Amino acid sequence: DSGVTQTPKHLITATGQRVTLRCSPRSGDLSVYWYQQSLDQGLQFLIQYYNGEERAKGNILERFSAQQFPDLHSELNLSSLELGDSALYFCASSARGGPWAPRAFFGQGTRLTVV
Amino acid sequence: AQTVTQSQPEMSVQEAETVTLSCTYDTSESDYYLFWYKQPPSRQMILVIRQEAYKQQNATENRFSVNFQKAAKSFSLKISDSQLGDAAMYFCATGGSQGNLIFGKGTKLSVKP
């Protein structure tokens, strides 16, 4: 058990809908990262939050947004969903950000299927 | 921008034998980490081994070791005494400037009994 909790584990929704994925980081970790894993794009970094503030952005679509709350849990919001958004979405946390972040602990992922 | 390349989409090894997975990378960071993650069918991303770029000594974790060639930007993973439970996707990754990870496409390792 990595200590990072993601809910839900599975999500099936229709095109055009909006969903929210939730992540609770390990106790004490301030940094949260979101990743998307799809067959064609592989594992891609989406966005990072550190202690409530957005710190870095990767290949995140404008239809996607995220936030980190005062209790440090994070939510990834995906809207106007398309079939191509079907993927495994991972959350990871680490004690701090920056190039010296020693390791990231991953949650078990949320499998999103858009039909 | 950082990139990570894994040139072997699939590899196979006999149980109890040794296998080496290849990885090359490119980064503009002067100091950075390199990682190998394992993803079994359960989908969980499990850290196998980590190497600090400023350390010359290659990292080892039990049956797992790396061959880190900084000048060549090469970071291969050696698995000794392969076990059935080692069968998984293996991802090489480097750390970005904000601590995010940049992953390679992965190598699918099969272990034959």
GROMACS .gro file of C-alpha atoms in nm:
model
  228
    1ASP     CA    1   0.000   0.000   0.000
    2SER     CA    2   0.157   0.325  -0.118
    3GLY     CA    3  -0.054   0.544   0.111
    4VAL     CA    4  -0.199   0.734  -0.186
    5THR     CA    5  -0.574   0.681  -0.228
    6GLN     CA    6  -0.762   0.737  -0.550
    7THR     CA    7  -1.136   0.718  -0.597
    8PRO     CA    8  -1.320   0.584  -0.780
    9LYS     CA    9  -1.124   0.285  -0.911
   10HIS     CA   10  -1.344   0.254  -1.218
   11LEU     CA   11  -1.564   0.505  -1.395
   12ILE     CA   12  -1.779   0.461  -1.704
   13THR     CA   13  -1.943   0.765  -1.854
   14ALA     CA   14  -2.081   0.895  -2.180
   15THR     CA   15  -1.926   1.137  -2.423
   16GLY     CA   16  -1.988   1.499  -2.339
   17GLN     CA   17  -2.014   1.435  -1.967
   18ARG     CA   18  -1.801   1.569  -1.681
   19VAL     CA   19  -1.632   1.362  -1.412
   20THR     CA   20  -1.421   1.430  -1.105
   21LEU     CA   21  -1.137   1.208  -0.993
   22ARG     CA   22  -1.018   1.232  -0.636
   23CYS     CA   23  -0.676   1.178  -0.483
   24SER     CA   24  -0.566   1.176  -0.119
   25PRO     CA   25  -0.186   1.198  -0.091
   26ARG     CA   26   0.031   1.022   0.163
   27SER     CA   27   0.020   1.180   0.504
   28GLY     CA   28   0.260   1.474   0.509
   29ASP     CA   29   0.316   1.490   0.133
   30LEU     CA   30   0.264   1.840  -0.003
   31SER     CA   31   0.306   1.771  -0.373
   32VAL     CA   32   0.046   1.599  -0.591
   33TYR     CA   33   0.098   1.497  -0.952
   34TRP     CA   34  -0.159   1.376  -1.203
   35TYR     CA   35  -0.067   1.143  -1.488
   36GLN     CA   36  -0.262   0.993  -1.776
   37GLN     CA   37  -0.177   0.649  -1.912
   38SER     CA   38  -0.324   0.559  -2.249
   39LEU     CA   39  -0.230   0.301  -2.509
   40ASP     CA   40  -0.126   0.552  -2.772
   41GLN     CA   41   0.032   0.825  -2.556
   42GLY     CA   42   0.188   0.617  -2.281
   43LEU     CA   43   0.234   0.775  -1.937
   44GLN     CA   44   0.204   1.151  -1.955
   45PHE     CA   45   0.235   1.412  -1.686
   46LEU     CA   46  -0.071   1.635  -1.666
   47ILE     CA   47  -0.035   1.877  -1.377
   48GLN     CA   48   0.127   1.928  -1.038
   49TYR     CA   49   0.009   2.103  -0.725
   50TYR     CA   50   0.225   2.191  -0.431
   51ASN     CA   51   0.067   2.294  -0.101
   52GLY     CA   52  -0.246   2.418  -0.274
   53GLU     CA   53  -0.085   2.601  -0.562
   54GLU     CA   54  -0.039   2.493  -0.921
   55ARG     CA   55   0.332   2.435  -0.975
   56ALA     CA   56   0.374   2.277  -1.317
   57LYS     CA   57   0.170   2.186  -1.620
   58GLY     CA   58   0.231   1.913  -1.869
   59ASN     CA   59   0.017   1.792  -2.156
   60ILE     CA   60  -0.313   1.881  -1.998
   61LEU     CA   61  -0.608   1.966  -2.221
   62GLU     CA   62  -0.807   2.284  -2.165
   63ARG     CA   63  -1.110   2.066  -2.092
   64PHE     CA   64  -0.926   1.931  -1.790
   65SER     CA   65  -0.861   2.116  -1.468
   66ALA     CA   66  -0.741   2.033  -1.120
   67GLN     CA   67  -0.715   2.179  -0.776
   68GLN     CA   68  -0.563   2.098  -0.440
   69PHE     CA   69  -0.759   2.173  -0.128
   70PRO     CA   70  -0.640   2.295   0.215
   71ASP     CA   71  -0.641   1.939   0.345
   72LEU     CA   72  -0.407   1.859   0.051
   73HIS     CA   73  -0.638   1.622  -0.130
   74SER     CA   74  -0.665   1.692  -0.501
   75GLU     CA   75  -0.933   1.661  -0.764
   76LEU     CA   76  -0.895   1.628  -1.139
   77ASN     CA   77  -1.196   1.748  -1.334
   78LEU     CA   78  -1.249   1.621  -1.688
   79SER     CA   79  -1.524   1.784  -1.892
   80SER     CA   80  -1.679   1.749  -2.239
   81LEU     CA   81  -1.543   1.398  -2.240
   82GLU     CA   82  -1.442   1.232  -2.565
   83LEU     CA   83  -1.378   0.869  -2.648
   84GLY     CA   84  -1.006   0.945  -2.659
   85ASP     CA   85  -1.007   1.048  -2.293
   86SER     CA   86  -1.050   0.686  -2.196
   87ALA     CA   87  -0.738   0.605  -1.998
   88LEU     CA   88  -0.592   0.519  -1.662
   89TYR     CA   89  -0.542   0.830  -1.451
   90PHE     CA   90  -0.281   0.815  -1.179
   91CYS     CA   91  -0.220   1.042  -0.889
   92ALA     CA   92   0.119   1.048  -0.721
   93SER     CA   93   0.245   1.235  -0.419
   94SER     CA   94   0.582   1.330  -0.281
   95ALA     CA   95   0.706   1.517   0.021
   96ARG     CA   96   0.821   1.809  -0.188
   97GLY     CA   97   0.848   1.919  -0.547
   98GLY     CA   98   1.142   2.028  -0.753
   99PRO     CA   99   1.412   1.826  -0.926
  100TRP     CA  100   1.525   1.684  -0.594
  101ALA     CA  101   1.192   1.522  -0.515
  102PRO     CA  102   1.336   1.184  -0.426
  103ARG     CA  103   1.047   0.966  -0.519
  104ALA     CA  104   0.681   0.971  -0.593
  105PHE     CA  105   0.429   0.731  -0.445
  106PHE     CA  106   0.153   0.631  -0.684
  107GLY     CA  107  -0.208   0.556  -0.621
  108GLN     CA  108  -0.375   0.258  -0.784
  109GLY     CA  109  -0.528   0.472  -1.055
  110THR     CA  110  -0.877   0.544  -1.182
  111ARG     CA  111  -0.977   0.360  -1.498
  112LEU     CA  112  -1.197   0.596  -1.700
  113THR     CA  113  -1.400   0.456  -1.986
  114VAL     CA  114  -1.589   0.698  -2.209
  115VAL     CA  115  -1.861   0.535  -2.419
  116ALA     CA  116   1.289   1.914  -2.268
  117GLN     CA  117   1.356   1.582  -2.106
  118THR     CA  118   1.302   1.263  -2.305
  119VAL     CA  119   1.330   0.896  -2.217
  120THR     CA  120   1.367   0.621  -2.474
  121GLN     CA  121   1.317   0.250  -2.419
  122SER     CA  122   1.409   0.072  -2.738
  123GLN     CA  123   1.284  -0.275  -2.639
  124PRO     CA  124   0.902  -0.296  -2.650
  125GLU     CA  125   0.915  -0.658  -2.530
  126MET     CA  126   1.169  -0.882  -2.365
  127SER     CA  127   1.161  -1.240  -2.248
  128VAL     CA  128   1.373  -1.423  -1.992
  129GLN     CA  129   1.388  -1.774  -1.855
  130GLU     CA  130   1.315  -1.812  -1.485
  131ALA     CA  131   1.636  -1.786  -1.276
  132GLU     CA  132   1.824  -1.619  -1.563
  133THR     CA  133   1.940  -1.259  -1.593
  134VAL     CA  134   1.790  -0.994  -1.819
  135THR     CA  135   1.887  -0.635  -1.895
  136LEU     CA  136   1.639  -0.367  -1.997
  137SER     CA  137   1.775  -0.066  -2.183
  138CYS     CA  138   1.699   0.301  -2.138
  139THR     CA  139   1.848   0.621  -2.273
  140TYR     CA  140   1.750   0.969  -2.171
  141ASP     CA  141   1.810   1.333  -2.240
  142THR     CA  142   1.779   1.610  -1.988
  143SER     CA  143   1.879   1.972  -1.946
  144GLU     CA  144   1.895   1.939  -1.569
  145SER     CA  145   2.239   1.941  -1.413
  146ASP     CA  146   2.128   1.725  -1.123
  147TYR     CA  147   1.847   1.476  -1.149
  148TYR     CA  148   1.716   1.137  -1.052
  149LEU     CA  149   1.656   0.834  -1.268
  150PHE     CA  150   1.400   0.568  -1.187
  151TRP     CA  151   1.276   0.228  -1.292
  152TYR     CA  152   0.911   0.160  -1.219
  153LYS     CA  153   0.735  -0.175  -1.247
  154GLN     CA  154   0.369  -0.202  -1.347
  155PRO     CA  155   0.227  -0.552  -1.299
  156PRO     CA  156  -0.119  -0.650  -1.428
  157SER     CA  157  -0.265  -0.495  -1.113
  158ARG     CA  158  -0.171  -0.156  -1.272
  159GLN     CA  159   0.004  -0.035  -0.958
  160MET     CA  160   0.317   0.170  -1.028
  161ILE     CA  161   0.591   0.030  -0.807
  162LEU     CA  162   0.930   0.195  -0.769
  163VAL     CA  163   1.197  -0.066  -0.838
  164ILE     CA  164   1.515   0.135  -0.809
  165ARG     CA  165   1.638   0.494  -0.807
  166GLN     CA  166   1.967   0.653  -0.904
  167GLU     CA  167   2.090   0.998  -0.815
  168ALA     CA  168   2.277   1.136  -1.113
  169TYR     CA  169   2.553   1.288  -0.902
  170LYS     CA  170   2.642   0.948  -0.757
  171GLN     CA  171   2.891   0.746  -0.956
  172GLN     CA  172   2.811   0.422  -0.779
  173ASN     CA  173   2.540   0.219  -0.945
  174ALA     CA  174   2.230   0.161  -0.734
  175THR     CA  175   2.130  -0.191  -0.630
  176GLU     CA  176   1.819  -0.327  -0.466
  177ASN     CA  177   1.840  -0.700  -0.399
  178ARG     CA  178   1.814  -0.870  -0.741
  179PHE     CA  179   1.782  -0.538  -0.924
  180SER     CA  180   2.077  -0.325  -1.026
  181VAL     CA  181   2.144  -0.049  -1.274
  182ASN     CA  182   2.425   0.037  -1.509
  183PHE     CA  183   2.434   0.415  -1.511
  184GLN     CA  184   2.651   0.573  -1.780
  185LYS     CA  185   2.609   0.948  -1.732
  186ALA     CA  186   2.816   1.060  -2.030
  187ALA     CA  187   2.627   0.826  -2.260
  188LYS     CA  188   2.295   0.913  -2.090
  189SER     CA  189   2.223   0.546  -2.048
  190PHE     CA  190   2.043   0.382  -1.757
  191SER     CA  191   1.985   0.009  -1.794
  192LEU     CA  192   1.818  -0.223  -1.545
  193LYS     CA  193   1.954  -0.569  -1.472
  194ILE     CA  194   1.731  -0.827  -1.311
  195SER     CA  195   1.916  -1.127  -1.172
  196ASP     CA  196   1.765  -1.464  -1.083
  197SER     CA  197   1.441  -1.369  -1.260
  198GLN     CA  198   1.121  -1.481  -1.095
  199LEU     CA  199   0.771  -1.531  -1.232
  200GLY     CA  200   0.658  -1.233  -1.027
  201ASP     CA  201   0.896  -1.009  -1.220
  202ALA     CA  202   0.671  -1.031  -1.526
  203ALA     CA  203   0.537  -0.680  -1.581
  204MET     CA  204   0.577  -0.358  -1.776
  205TYR     CA  205   0.890  -0.173  -1.678
  206PHE     CA  206   0.915   0.202  -1.720
  207CYS     CA  207   1.228   0.407  -1.712
  208ALA     CA  208   1.180   0.766  -1.597
  209THR     CA  209   1.368   1.081  -1.517
  210GLY     CA  210   1.268   1.366  -1.293
  211GLY     CA  211   1.151   1.693  -1.442
  212SER     CA  212   1.232   2.034  -1.305
  213GLN     CA  213   0.930   2.028  -1.075
  214GLY     CA  214   0.970   1.671  -0.963
  215ASN     CA  215   0.727   1.537  -1.221
  216LEU     CA  216   0.832   1.220  -1.396
  217ILE     CA  217   0.901   1.180  -1.765
  218PHE     CA  218   0.848   0.820  -1.867
  219GLY     CA  219   0.964   0.604  -2.151
  220LYS     CA  220   0.715   0.393  -2.347
  221GLY     CA  221   0.791   0.087  -2.139
  222THR     CA  222   0.925  -0.263  -2.188
  223LYS     CA  223   0.699  -0.563  -2.139
  224LEU     CA  224   0.893  -0.837  -1.963
  225SER     CA  225   0.779  -1.197  -1.982
  226VAL     CA  226   0.928  -1.465  -1.758
  227LYS     CA  227   0.919  -1.823  -1.883
  228PRO     CA  228   0.902  -2.105  -1.628
   0.00000   0.00000   0.00000
